[in-house]
GROMACS .gro file of C-alpha atoms in nm:
model
  151
    1UNK     CA    1   0.000   0.000   0.000
    2UNK     CA    2   0.136   0.341  -0.094
    3UNK     CA    3   0.173   0.633   0.141
    4UNK     CA    4  -0.047   0.929   0.062
    5UNK     CA    5   0.174   1.225  -0.027
    6UNK     CA    6  -0.123   1.463  -0.035
    7UNK     CA    7  -0.394   1.527   0.222
    8UNK     CA    8  -0.739   1.380   0.165
    9UNK     CA    9  -0.943   1.571  -0.092
   10UNK     CA   10  -1.261   1.704   0.064
   11UNK     CA   11  -1.596   1.592  -0.065
   12UNK     CA   12  -1.818   1.850  -0.230
   13UNK     CA   13  -2.193   1.880  -0.243
   14UNK     CA   14  -2.318   1.865  -0.597
   15UNK     CA   15  -2.681   1.869  -0.696
   16UNK     CA   16  -2.780   1.826  -0.332
   17UNK     CA   17  -2.573   1.510  -0.280
   18UNK     CA   18  -2.216   1.453  -0.160
   19UNK     CA   19  -1.946   1.365  -0.412
   20UNK     CA   20  -1.645   1.185  -0.267
   21UNK     CA   21  -1.372   1.321  -0.491
   22UNK     CA   22  -1.095   1.155  -0.292
   23UNK     CA   23  -1.245   0.809  -0.347
   24UNK     CA   24  -1.293   0.867  -0.718
   25UNK     CA   25  -0.943   1.000  -0.779
   26UNK     CA   26  -0.744   0.771  -0.550
   27UNK     CA   27  -0.919   0.436  -0.593
   28UNK     CA   28  -0.712   0.199  -0.803
   29UNK     CA   29  -0.956   0.025  -1.034
   30UNK     CA   30  -0.836  -0.327  -1.112
   31UNK     CA   31  -0.983  -0.340  -1.460
   32UNK     CA   32  -1.157  -0.115  -1.706
   33UNK     CA   33  -1.497  -0.280  -1.649
   34UNK     CA   34  -1.494  -0.163  -1.288
   35UNK     CA   35  -1.384   0.188  -1.383
   36UNK     CA   36  -1.638   0.197  -1.667
   37UNK     CA   37  -1.919   0.110  -1.431
   38UNK     CA   38  -1.830   0.388  -1.185
   39UNK     CA   39  -1.671   0.679  -1.370
   40UNK     CA   40  -1.898   0.755  -1.671
   41UNK     CA   41  -2.214   0.802  -1.460
   42UNK     CA   42  -2.022   1.027  -1.222
   43UNK     CA   43  -1.874   1.225  -1.512
   44UNK     CA   44  -2.222   1.276  -1.656
   45UNK     CA   45  -2.358   1.378  -1.314
   46UNK     CA   46  -2.082   1.637  -1.289
   47UNK     CA   47  -2.153   1.750  -1.646
   48UNK     CA   48  -2.523   1.789  -1.567
   49UNK     CA   49  -2.440   2.007  -1.268
   50UNK     CA   50  -2.182   2.199  -1.471
   51UNK     CA   51  -2.454   2.287  -1.720
   52UNK     CA   52  -2.662   2.429  -1.436
   53UNK     CA   53  -2.367   2.629  -1.300
   54UNK     CA   54  -2.292   2.762  -1.649
   55UNK     CA   55  -2.652   2.877  -1.689
   56UNK     CA   56  -2.637   3.046  -1.348
   57UNK     CA   57  -2.306   3.210  -1.441
   58UNK     CA   58  -2.451   3.353  -1.764
   59UNK     CA   59  -2.749   3.491  -1.574
   60UNK     CA   60  -2.519   3.633  -1.306
   61UNK     CA   61  -2.311   3.806  -1.575
   62UNK     CA   62  -2.628   3.987  -1.682
   63UNK     CA   63  -2.701   4.074  -1.318
   64UNK     CA   64  -2.354   4.227  -1.292
   65UNK     CA   65  -2.427   4.447  -1.593
   66UNK     CA   66  -2.764   4.545  -1.446
   67UNK     CA   67  -2.611   4.627  -1.106
   68UNK     CA   68  -2.344   4.838  -1.274
   69UNK     CA   69  -2.602   5.021  -1.484
   70UNK     CA   70  -2.827   5.085  -1.184
   71UNK     CA   71  -2.533   5.209  -0.977
   72UNK     CA   72  -2.420   5.434  -1.262
   73UNK     CA   73  -2.766   5.587  -1.294
   74UNK     CA   74  -2.807   5.632  -0.918
   75UNK     CA   75  -2.467   5.797  -0.889
   76UNK     CA   76  -2.527   6.012  -1.197
   77UNK     CA   77  -2.861   6.129  -1.055
   78UNK     CA   78  -2.722   6.268  -0.732
   79UNK     CA   79  -2.586   5.984  -0.521
   80UNK     CA   80  -2.229   6.068  -0.628
   81UNK     CA   81  -2.255   6.419  -0.479
   82UNK     CA   82  -2.458   6.296  -0.181
   83UNK     CA   83  -2.179   6.054  -0.093
   84UNK     CA   84  -1.922   6.330  -0.115
   85UNK     CA   85  -1.709   6.170  -0.384
   86UNK     CA   86  -1.593   6.507  -0.517
   87UNK     CA   87  -1.603   6.637  -0.872
   88UNK     CA   88  -1.835   6.439  -1.098
   89UNK     CA   89  -1.644   6.320  -1.405
   90UNK     CA   90  -1.696   6.009  -1.618
   91UNK     CA   91  -1.378   5.855  -1.482
   92UNK     CA   92  -1.476   5.929  -1.122
   93UNK     CA   93  -1.823   5.790  -1.191
   94UNK     CA   94  -1.678   5.466  -1.334
   95UNK     CA   95  -1.465   5.424  -1.022
   96UNK     CA   96  -1.758   5.498  -0.792
   97UNK     CA   97  -1.973   5.234  -0.964
   98UNK     CA   98  -1.721   4.968  -0.858
   99UNK     CA   99  -1.759   5.076  -0.494
  100UNK     CA  100  -2.135   5.020  -0.485
  101UNK     CA  101  -2.231   4.727  -0.263
  102UNK     CA  102  -2.473   4.574  -0.515
  103UNK     CA  103  -2.204   4.577  -0.782
  104UNK     CA  104  -1.945   4.421  -0.550
  105UNK     CA  105  -2.191   4.151  -0.443
  106UNK     CA  106  -2.282   4.065  -0.802
  107UNK     CA  107  -1.914   4.042  -0.898
  108UNK     CA  108  -1.837   3.815  -0.600
  109UNK     CA  109  -2.124   3.582  -0.692
  110UNK     CA  110  -2.014   3.576  -1.056
  111UNK     CA  111  -1.659   3.490  -0.944
  112UNK     CA  112  -1.786   3.205  -0.727
  113UNK     CA  113  -1.992   3.057  -1.010
  114UNK     CA  114  -1.700   3.093  -1.252
  115UNK     CA  115  -1.469   2.915  -1.008
  116UNK     CA  116  -1.716   2.628  -0.966
  117UNK     CA  117  -1.745   2.591  -1.343
  118UNK     CA  118  -1.368   2.571  -1.374
  119UNK     CA  119  -1.341   2.322  -1.088
  120UNK     CA  120  -1.608   2.093  -1.233
  121UNK     CA  121  -1.452   2.107  -1.581
  122UNK     CA  122  -1.115   2.011  -1.432
  123UNK     CA  123  -1.269   1.735  -1.222
  124UNK     CA  124  -1.438   1.583  -1.527
  125UNK     CA  125  -1.109   1.596  -1.715
  126UNK     CA  126  -0.927   1.426  -1.425
  127UNK     CA  127  -1.186   1.146  -1.411
  128UNK     CA  128  -1.170   1.096  -1.787
  129UNK     CA  129  -0.791   1.074  -1.764
  130UNK     CA  130  -0.822   0.822  -1.481
  131UNK     CA  131  -1.044   0.608  -1.701
  132UNK     CA  132  -0.797   0.628  -1.990
  133UNK     CA  133  -0.506   0.541  -1.760
  134UNK     CA  134  -0.698   0.241  -1.627
  135UNK     CA  135  -0.771   0.127  -1.983
  136UNK     CA  136  -0.407   0.173  -2.084
  137UNK     CA  137  -0.274  -0.006  -1.773
  138UNK     CA  138  -0.505  -0.299  -1.832
  139UNK     CA  139  -0.402  -0.325  -2.198
  140UNK     CA  140  -0.035  -0.319  -2.099
  141UNK     CA  141  -0.090  -0.582  -1.830
  142UNK     CA  142  -0.268  -0.810  -2.080
  143UNK     CA  143   0.008  -0.765  -2.335
  144UNK     CA  144   0.273  -0.854  -2.075
  145UNK     CA  145   0.074  -1.162  -1.970
  146UNK     CA  146   0.031  -1.275  -2.331
  147UNK     CA  147   0.403  -1.240  -2.403
  148UNK     CA  148   0.514  -1.411  -2.080
  149UNK     CA  149   0.681  -1.749  -2.140
  150UNK     CA  150   0.442  -2.039  -2.088
  151UNK     CA  151   0.564  -2.323  -1.861
   0.00000   0.00000   0.00000
């Protein structure tokens, strides 16, 4: 048994259910049939959730634009002066928009969704690579067994 050089990978909740990433990435599947019965359904489950996160991210991108537009209009219509930001110029207005709480919140939420999309894409790629490595290892093992001298 090998020593684990890395700490255990935490599970994540995906689609309302836990996903044990550590098990999926560190389990040594003996043959491709075992890997093929476990990994493709998990990859598709991740893909299904990724689709949902991508949809949410696209909607959040629009919310960011709306929050920026609303902040711009509010600042332009007196909030800039009311807040004491100084001389009203387009550049100053653009900077003030970024400081608005609604804009910051929308950007943070967009960043979180973007990060989840990236993580799920990478996880799917890692699981697909694991399946390919299992297939390749099994093919190599069979080839070695076939070429071994018979007694």
